[in-house]
Short mmCIF file of C-alpha atoms in Angstrom, two decimals:
data_model
loop_
_atom_site.label_atom_id
_atom_site.label_comp_id
_atom_site.label_asym_id
_atom_site.label_seq_id
_atom_site.Cartn_x
_atom_site.Cartn_y
_atom_site.Cartn_z
CA MET A 1 13.84 -8.58 10.74
CA ARG A 2 15.15 -8.18 7.21
CA THR A 3 12.76 -6.95 4.50
CA LEU A 4 13.60 -7.08 0.80
CA LEU A 5 11.31 -5.28 -1.62
CA VAL A 6 11.98 -6.81 -5.04
CA THR A 7 11.02 -4.58 -7.95
CA GLY A 8 12.41 -3.38 -11.27
CA THR A 9 11.55 -2.74 -14.87
CA GLY A 10 8.49 -4.39 -16.42
CA GLY A 11 8.96 -7.91 -17.73
CA ALA A 12 12.45 -8.32 -16.23
CA GLY A 13 11.51 -11.30 -14.05
CA ARG A 14 10.70 -9.67 -10.70
CA THR A 15 8.48 -12.50 -9.49
CA THR A 16 11.01 -15.18 -10.41
CA LEU A 17 13.91 -13.45 -8.67
CA ALA A 18 11.78 -12.53 -5.64
CA ALA A 19 11.06 -16.24 -5.26
CA ALA A 20 14.72 -17.10 -5.83
CA THR A 21 15.79 -14.52 -3.23
CA ALA A 22 13.34 -15.93 -0.69
CA LEU A 23 14.50 -19.49 -1.37
CA ALA A 24 18.15 -18.48 -1.01
CA ASP A 25 17.55 -17.01 2.45
CA ALA A 26 15.60 -20.11 3.51
CA ARG A 27 18.46 -22.33 2.30
CA ARG A 28 20.74 -20.37 4.65
CA GLY A 29 18.51 -21.18 7.60
CA ALA A 30 16.27 -18.11 7.87
CA ARG A 31 12.51 -18.32 8.35
CA VAL A 32 11.28 -16.60 5.19
CA LEU A 33 7.89 -15.33 4.05
CA LEU A 34 7.33 -14.40 0.40
CA LEU A 35 4.43 -12.00 -0.21
CA THR A 36 2.88 -11.35 -3.61
CA THR A 37 -0.27 -9.79 -5.02
CA GLU A 38 0.15 -11.58 -8.34
CA SER A 39 -2.07 -14.48 -9.30
CA GLY A 40 -0.86 -17.29 -11.53
CA ALA A 41 2.77 -16.36 -12.13
CA PRO A 42 3.98 -16.99 -8.54
CA GLU A 43 2.26 -20.40 -8.48
CA THR A 44 3.94 -21.29 -11.78
CA VAL A 45 7.35 -20.16 -10.56
CA LEU A 46 7.06 -21.91 -7.19
CA GLY A 47 5.27 -24.98 -8.52
CA THR A 48 2.69 -24.77 -5.70
CA PRO A 49 -0.77 -23.18 -5.39
CA LEU A 50 -0.76 -20.29 -2.92
CA GLY A 51 -3.41 -19.56 -0.35
CA ALA A 52 -4.64 -16.10 0.60
CA ALA A 53 -5.87 -16.83 4.12
CA ALA A 54 -2.60 -18.26 5.43
CA PRO A 55 0.98 -18.76 4.14
CA THR A 56 1.67 -21.91 2.15
CA GLU A 57 4.80 -23.96 2.86
CA ILE A 58 6.97 -24.10 -0.25
CA ALA A 59 10.19 -25.61 1.11
CA PRO A 60 11.76 -26.02 4.55
CA ARG A 61 11.64 -22.60 6.30
CA LEU A 62 10.07 -20.98 3.21
CA HIS A 63 6.40 -19.95 3.11
CA ALA A 64 4.54 -17.83 0.57
CA ARG A 65 1.23 -16.02 0.62
CA ARG A 66 -0.87 -14.44 -2.13
CA ILE A 67 -2.51 -11.22 -0.90
CA ASP A 68 -6.22 -11.05 -1.74
CA SER A 69 -6.60 -7.30 -2.20
CA ALA A 70 -10.27 -7.57 -3.24
CA ASP A 71 -11.26 -9.25 0.03
CA ARG A 72 -9.19 -6.77 2.01
CA PHE A 73 -10.95 -3.88 0.24
CA ARG A 74 -14.41 -5.26 1.00
CA GLN A 75 -13.68 -5.76 4.68
CA GLU A 76 -12.12 -2.32 5.10
CA PHE A 77 -14.93 -0.57 3.23
CA LEU A 78 -17.65 -2.27 5.27
CA ALA A 79 -15.84 -1.43 8.52
CA PHE A 80 -15.54 2.22 7.48
CA GLN A 81 -19.17 2.33 6.41
CA GLU A 82 -20.22 1.07 9.84
CA ARG A 83 -18.02 3.55 11.71
CA ALA A 84 -19.15 6.49 9.59
CA GLY A 85 -22.80 5.46 9.61
CA ALA A 86 -24.06 8.55 11.43
CA ALA A 87 -22.21 10.93 9.13
CA LEU A 88 -23.45 9.08 6.05
CA ASP A 89 -27.01 9.17 7.38
CA MET A 90 -26.71 12.94 7.73
CA PHE A 91 -26.18 13.15 3.96
CA GLY A 92 -28.90 10.62 3.22
CA ALA A 93 -26.46 8.05 1.85
CA ALA A 94 -27.67 4.49 1.28
CA PRO A 95 -25.22 1.86 2.61
CA LEU A 96 -23.63 -0.62 0.20
CA ASP A 97 -23.89 -4.38 0.65
CA GLU A 98 -20.84 -6.65 0.54
CA ASP A 99 -21.96 -8.47 -2.60
CA GLU A 100 -22.12 -5.23 -4.62
CA LEU A 101 -18.63 -4.02 -3.69
CA THR A 102 -16.00 -4.11 -6.44
CA GLU A 103 -12.35 -3.48 -5.69
CA LEU A 104 -11.29 0.06 -6.58
CA PRO A 105 -7.98 1.01 -8.24
CA GLY A 106 -5.29 1.57 -5.62
CA SER A 107 -6.67 -0.89 -3.07
CA GLU A 108 -3.97 -3.42 -3.95
CA ALA A 109 -1.29 -1.07 -2.65
CA PHE A 110 -2.94 -0.72 0.76
CA ALA A 111 -3.53 -4.48 0.99
CA LEU A 112 0.14 -5.17 0.28
CA LEU A 113 1.34 -2.63 2.86
CA HIS A 114 -1.05 -4.03 5.46
CA ALA A 115 0.21 -7.57 4.83
CA LEU A 116 3.80 -6.37 5.19
CA ARG A 117 3.04 -4.71 8.53
CA ALA A 118 1.16 -7.80 9.76
CA ALA A 119 4.10 -10.04 8.83
CA HIS A 120 6.41 -7.85 10.91
CA ALA A 121 4.00 -7.74 13.83
CA SER A 122 3.67 -11.55 13.91
CA GLY A 123 7.34 -12.11 14.78
CA ASP A 124 7.24 -15.42 12.87
CA TRP A 125 9.82 -14.52 10.22
CA ASP A 126 13.50 -13.60 9.96
CA THR A 127 13.13 -12.33 6.39
CA VAL A 128 10.15 -11.01 4.46
CA VAL A 129 10.56 -10.84 0.67
CA VAL A 130 7.91 -8.86 -1.19
CA ASP A 131 7.20 -9.35 -4.88
CA MET A 132 6.49 -5.68 -5.62
CA PRO A 133 4.91 -4.17 -8.76
CA PRO A 134 7.08 -2.36 -11.37
CA ALA A 135 9.50 0.13 -9.85
CA ALA A 136 7.65 3.38 -10.64
CA GLU A 137 4.50 2.01 -9.00
CA THR A 138 6.54 0.65 -6.09
CA ILE A 139 7.97 4.10 -5.39
CA ARG A 140 4.47 5.55 -5.25
CA GLN A 141 3.27 2.72 -2.99
CA LEU A 142 6.10 3.24 -0.52
CA ALA A 143 5.22 6.95 -0.41
CA LEU A 144 1.54 6.26 0.36
CA PRO A 145 1.66 6.03 4.17
CA ALA A 146 3.29 9.44 4.62
CA GLN A 147 1.06 11.05 2.01
CA VAL A 148 -2.20 9.68 3.45
CA ARG A 149 -1.17 10.60 7.00
CA ARG A 150 -0.57 14.16 5.80
CA TYR A 151 -4.02 14.26 4.19
CA LEU A 152 -5.64 12.95 7.37
CA ARG A 153 -3.93 15.58 9.50
CA ARG A 154 -5.21 18.30 7.18
CA LEU A 155 -8.78 16.98 6.88
CA LEU A 156 -9.21 15.76 10.47
CA PRO A 157 -6.60 17.62 12.55
CA PRO A 158 -5.84 15.85 15.86
CA GLU A 159 -6.38 19.04 17.87
CA ARG A 160 -9.95 19.26 16.60
CA GLN A 161 -10.70 15.79 17.86
CA ALA A 162 -10.64 17.24 21.37
CA ALA A 163 -13.91 18.95 20.47
CA ARG A 164 -15.75 15.62 20.32
CA ALA A 165 -17.01 16.10 23.86
CA LEU A 166 -18.63 19.39 22.76
CA ARG A 167 -20.39 17.78 19.80
CA PRO A 168 -23.90 17.80 21.36
CA VAL A 169 -23.57 21.51 22.23
CA LEU A 170 -22.19 22.37 18.81
CA ALA A 171 -24.99 20.44 17.16
CA GLN A 172 -27.58 22.54 19.03
CA LEU A 173 -25.82 25.80 18.15
CA ALA A 174 -25.38 24.91 14.49
CA GLY A 175 -28.76 23.29 14.15
CA VAL A 176 -27.26 20.32 12.27
CA PRO A 177 -25.72 17.03 13.44
CA MET A 178 -21.96 17.02 13.95
CA PRO A 179 -19.72 14.28 12.46
CA ALA A 180 -19.99 11.10 14.48
CA GLN A 181 -17.32 10.15 16.98
CA LYS A 182 -16.75 6.94 15.04
CA LEU A 183 -15.43 8.99 12.12
CA TYR A 184 -12.70 10.40 14.34
CA GLU A 185 -12.04 6.95 15.74
CA ALA A 186 -11.61 5.65 12.19
CA ALA A 187 -9.10 8.42 11.46
CA GLU A 188 -7.18 7.52 14.63
CA ARG A 189 -7.14 3.87 13.64
CA TRP A 190 -5.88 4.70 10.14
CA GLU A 191 -3.18 6.94 11.59
CA HIS A 192 -2.03 4.13 13.89
CA GLU A 193 -1.97 1.61 11.03
CA LEU A 194 -0.18 3.94 8.61
CA ALA A 195 2.40 4.90 11.23
CA ALA A 196 3.14 1.21 11.82
CA VAL A 197 3.57 0.64 8.07
CA GLN A 198 5.86 3.68 7.87
CA ARG A 199 8.08 2.26 10.61
CA VAL A 200 8.47 -0.97 8.63
CA ILE A 201 9.33 0.88 5.42
CA ASP A 202 11.81 3.16 7.18
CA ALA A 203 13.43 0.40 9.27
CA PRO A 204 17.20 -0.01 8.76
CA GLY A 205 16.66 -3.66 7.74
CA THR A 206 14.37 -2.73 4.83
CA ALA A 207 15.92 -2.42 1.38
CA VAL A 208 14.92 -2.39 -2.27
CA ARG A 209 16.35 -4.94 -4.70
CA LEU A 210 16.16 -3.93 -8.35
CA VAL A 211 15.68 -6.45 -11.17
CA THR A 212 16.47 -5.58 -14.78
CA GLU A 213 17.53 -7.10 -18.05
CA ALA A 214 20.75 -6.06 -19.75
CA GLY A 215 19.27 -4.07 -22.61
CA PRO A 216 20.41 -0.82 -24.20
CA VAL A 217 17.92 1.30 -22.23
CA ALA A 218 18.30 -0.50 -18.90
CA ALA A 219 20.79 1.96 -17.39
CA ALA A 220 18.73 4.99 -18.45
CA ASN A 221 15.52 3.52 -17.00
CA LEU A 222 17.12 2.54 -13.72
CA ARG A 223 18.76 5.96 -13.40
CA THR A 224 15.33 7.60 -13.26
CA LEU A 225 14.00 4.98 -10.86
CA ARG A 226 17.07 5.29 -8.68
CA ALA A 227 16.48 9.03 -8.34
CA GLY A 228 12.86 8.41 -7.37
CA LEU A 229 13.87 5.88 -4.71
CA ALA A 230 16.50 8.27 -3.35
CA LEU A 231 13.94 11.08 -3.15
CA TYR A 232 12.00 9.04 -0.59
CA GLY A 233 15.10 7.76 1.18
CA ARG A 234 14.75 4.17 0.01
CA ARG A 235 17.95 2.11 0.12
CA VAL A 236 18.94 -0.11 -2.83
CA ASP A 237 20.91 -3.13 -1.61
CA ALA A 238 21.58 -4.81 -4.99
CA VAL A 239 20.81 -4.81 -8.71
CA LEU A 240 20.05 -8.19 -10.29
CA VAL A 241 20.72 -8.33 -14.03
CA ASN A 242 18.54 -11.16 -15.27
CA ARG A 243 18.71 -13.58 -18.21
CA LEU A 244 22.35 -13.08 -19.13
CA LEU A 245 23.61 -15.27 -21.98
CA PRO A 246 26.98 -17.02 -21.71
CA THR A 247 29.88 -15.25 -23.35
CA GLY A 248 32.15 -16.74 -26.02
CA SER A 249 29.43 -18.38 -28.13
CA ALA A 250 30.49 -19.60 -31.61
CA ASP A 251 27.08 -18.57 -32.94
CA PRO A 252 27.42 -15.02 -34.38
CA PHE A 253 23.86 -14.08 -33.39
CA LEU A 254 24.27 -15.23 -29.79
CA ALA A 255 27.76 -13.72 -29.61
CA ALA A 256 26.43 -10.33 -30.73
CA LEU A 257 23.52 -10.48 -28.27
CA SER A 258 25.83 -11.48 -25.43
CA GLY A 259 28.21 -8.66 -26.33
CA SER A 260 25.34 -6.17 -26.20
CA GLN A 261 24.37 -7.50 -22.77
CA GLN A 262 27.92 -7.16 -21.48
CA THR A 263 28.01 -3.53 -22.68
CA ALA A 264 24.76 -2.83 -20.84
CA LEU A 265 26.09 -4.65 -17.78
CA LYS A 266 29.13 -2.37 -17.70
CA ALA A 267 26.86 0.69 -17.96
CA LEU A 268 24.84 -0.56 -15.00
CA ARG A 269 27.97 -1.06 -12.90
CA ASP A 270 29.02 2.50 -13.77
CA GLU A 271 25.56 3.78 -12.83
CA PHE A 272 25.57 1.96 -9.46
CA PRO A 273 29.20 2.17 -8.32
CA GLU A 274 28.36 1.71 -4.63
CA VAL A 275 25.73 -1.04 -5.08
CA PRO A 276 26.49 -4.71 -5.91
CA VAL A 277 25.40 -5.57 -9.45
CA HIS A 278 24.84 -9.33 -9.73
CA GLU A 279 24.58 -11.43 -12.85
CA VAL A 280 21.75 -13.97 -13.16
CA PRO A 281 22.18 -16.53 -15.95
CA HIS A 282 19.62 -17.32 -18.63
CA LEU A 283 18.50 -20.93 -18.15
CA GLY A 284 17.13 -21.23 -21.66
CA ARG A 285 13.64 -21.51 -20.20
CA ASP A 286 11.42 -19.92 -17.58
CA PRO A 287 12.21 -21.50 -14.18
CA ARG A 288 9.43 -23.62 -12.70
CA GLY A 289 9.50 -25.10 -9.22
CA VAL A 290 11.99 -24.97 -6.39
CA ASP A 291 14.54 -27.21 -8.11
CA GLU A 292 14.84 -24.90 -11.11
CA LEU A 293 14.95 -21.81 -8.88
CA ASP A 294 17.97 -23.41 -7.24
CA ALA A 295 19.72 -23.27 -10.61
CA LEU A 296 19.69 -19.47 -10.34
CA LEU A 297 21.42 -19.53 -6.96
CA ASP A 298 24.78 -21.07 -7.76
CA GLY A 299 27.38 -18.78 -6.27
CA PRO A 300 27.40 -15.04 -5.66
CA ALA A 301 27.01 -14.30 -9.37
CA ALA A 302 23.34 -15.26 -9.00
CA GLY A 303 22.79 -12.22 -6.86
CA THR A 304 21.53 -14.09 -3.82
CA ALA A 305 24.35 -13.41 -1.44
CA PRO A 306 23.19 -11.62 1.73
CA ALA A 307 23.20 -7.86 1.68
CA ALA A 308 26.05 -6.09 3.43
CA ASP A 309 23.97 -5.65 6.59
CA ALA A 310 22.82 -9.28 6.74
CA ALA A 311 24.71 -11.94 8.67
CA PRO A 312 24.76 -15.71 7.93
CA ALA A 313 22.09 -17.64 9.80
CA ASP A 314 24.64 -19.21 12.16
CA ALA A 315 26.56 -15.99 12.89
CA ALA A 316 26.23 -13.81 15.95
CA PRO A 317 23.64 -11.06 15.52
CA ARG A 318 25.01 -7.80 14.14
CA PRO A 319 23.87 -4.40 15.34
CA PRO A 320 21.28 -2.81 13.03
CA LEU A 321 22.19 -0.15 10.53
CA PRO A 322 21.90 3.36 11.93
CA ASP A 323 18.42 4.79 11.46
CA THR A 324 19.45 8.18 10.12
CA ASP A 325 17.78 10.70 7.84
CA PRO A 326 19.76 10.98 4.60
CA TRP A 327 18.65 14.65 4.29
CA THR A 328 21.24 16.45 6.41
CA VAL A 329 21.60 20.10 7.42
CA GLU A 330 25.06 21.70 7.35
CA ASP A 331 25.73 24.96 9.17
CA ARG A 332 27.81 27.18 6.87
CA ARG A 333 26.85 30.50 8.39
CA ALA A 334 30.42 31.24 9.43
CA THR A 335 31.83 30.84 5.90
CA ASP A 336 28.94 31.36 3.47
CA GLY A 337 26.21 32.86 5.64
CA VAL A 338 23.79 29.99 4.86
CA LEU A 339 22.45 26.71 6.15
CA LEU A 340 22.68 23.91 3.59
CA TRP A 341 20.06 21.17 3.37
CA ARG A 342 21.74 18.32 1.49
CA VAL A 343 19.43 15.90 -0.34
CA PRO A 344 21.04 12.80 -1.92
CA LEU A 345 19.50 12.30 -5.37
CA PRO A 346 21.77 9.95 -7.36
CA GLY A 347 20.51 9.59 -10.91
CA ALA A 348 18.62 12.91 -10.95
CA ASP A 349 19.20 15.52 -13.65
CA ARG A 350 18.59 19.26 -13.59
CA GLU A 351 15.93 19.20 -16.31
CA GLY A 352 13.51 17.10 -14.27
CA LEU A 353 14.12 18.84 -10.96
CA GLY A 354 11.62 21.13 -9.22
CA LEU A 355 11.72 22.95 -5.87
CA VAL A 356 8.94 24.94 -4.18
CA ARG A 357 8.57 26.19 -0.62
CA ARG A 358 5.07 26.27 0.89
CA GLY A 359 5.11 27.78 4.39
CA ASP A 360 6.92 25.32 6.65
CA GLU A 361 7.11 22.68 3.93
CA ILE A 362 9.25 22.16 0.86
CA VAL A 363 8.16 20.32 -2.28
CA VAL A 364 10.89 18.51 -4.23
CA THR A 365 10.05 17.08 -7.66
CA VAL A 366 12.28 14.61 -9.48
CA GLY A 367 10.83 13.71 -12.87
CA ARG A 368 7.41 12.17 -12.19
CA PHE A 369 8.00 11.79 -8.45
CA ARG A 370 7.21 14.42 -5.84
CA ARG A 371 7.88 14.56 -2.12
CA ILE A 372 6.67 17.07 0.47
CA ARG A 373 8.73 17.43 3.64
CA THR A 374 8.32 19.60 6.70
CA LEU A 375 11.31 21.87 7.20
CA PRO A 376 13.53 21.27 10.22
CA SER A 377 12.92 23.91 12.91
CA ALA A 378 16.10 25.86 12.14
CA LEU A 379 15.23 26.16 8.44
CA ARG A 380 11.73 27.47 9.11
CA ARG A 381 13.33 30.73 10.23
CA CYS A 382 15.18 31.07 6.94
CA THR A 383 14.43 31.96 3.34
CA VAL A 384 15.40 29.77 0.38
CA SER A 385 18.23 31.57 -1.38
CA GLY A 386 19.17 29.03 -4.03
CA ALA A 387 19.79 25.41 -4.89
CA GLY A 388 22.15 23.35 -7.00
CA LEU A 389 22.56 19.73 -8.09
CA ARG A 390 26.09 18.37 -8.16
CA ASP A 391 27.48 14.82 -8.03
CA GLY A 392 24.06 13.39 -7.25
CA VAL A 393 23.34 15.71 -4.30
CA LEU A 394 20.82 18.55 -4.26
CA ASP A 395 22.07 21.39 -2.05
CA ILE A 396 19.29 23.76 -0.94
CA ARG A 397 20.63 27.02 0.50
CA PHE A 398 18.75 28.73 3.33
CA THR A 399 19.61 32.25 4.48
CA PRO A 400 18.64 33.07 8.09
CA ASP A 401 15.88 35.68 8.38
CA PRO A 402 17.27 38.44 10.66
CA GLY A 403 13.81 39.11 12.04
CA LEU A 404 13.37 35.49 13.16
CA TRP A 405 16.92 34.29 13.82
CA PRO A 406 18.29 34.76 17.35
CA LYS A 407 21.10 37.35 17.48
CA ASP A 408 24.55 36.22 18.55
CA HIS A 409 25.78 37.59 21.85
#
């Protein structure tokens, strides 16, 4: 299954081009599902009201669904409240009724990730296109599963769950009730769900598609976002430059505006040398309905050609991209006496870079984004001896600790 996460700068037309991307794949014969959490704009773009309970057919082989994050929040909260009832009773907590529950900030992200996992699990689709929020928020959403799983392991360690059978004895010794078994069962269920979402996000067929306008600050904004995506290992398959005016206008105002766009377009191509940068024309209006979305899809310049890893619908299946970790360890002990952990961070700059080791983990900060990773086993027996950023790659140097490193014979 191919998954395209369409995001970009605010107001650049993400929803429109997510719909256009989904329609383009359907036109090529794929079974496509478009997912969105937005209300109003997708219906206007597609020309069809969207349901939340089940996907709505938009065109042959194209369905779309609006994710109802508020309903998802209510159902999840009530299920948790039921499972944790004994623990809540211990603290004298009064349960909440469904009609008094209001969606909390952040619940939309979990609803979207759950819908993405469910779409993969159904097996009904060849392509899932997701109308994501603005890029900075998208990066944080894609980091959520790993972060929450880490929190769960710290707060409810799996090895302690083996003590559930001793809970009655421990309760007598402590003189207070122990946390209910259902609380541990809830943690196990969350771990299973989050791990499934993580597999979808990390799958070789999942890629991010960036949408931007050709303005003077577009390249600078996308450079920061690109570094954040790279920090979490997210692959960018294309950049769509939206609302481009035709060149060669006789009107001085339009000619100057088009010239400014072409300058920004060149800067974007320089910023993303290894990623296709596609031009999407300005229609002179906001597209409405499938017929007008088709006007954005004329030829490869519209940015709807399949990604490099995608085959035409009638072609023989291609093997998937290799599922490899972009953070690689190089053994340079023979020449430099160090092990080198190489972290691709295109778009990052030294000023916004941070690096901290905490036990067997390392914390890498790029601007407003932060990632915590467990060290590979070989690096846990080393000390951090330096780091440097060059040509978009952060090299972290590790010197073997003589007291922990096995001696050569």
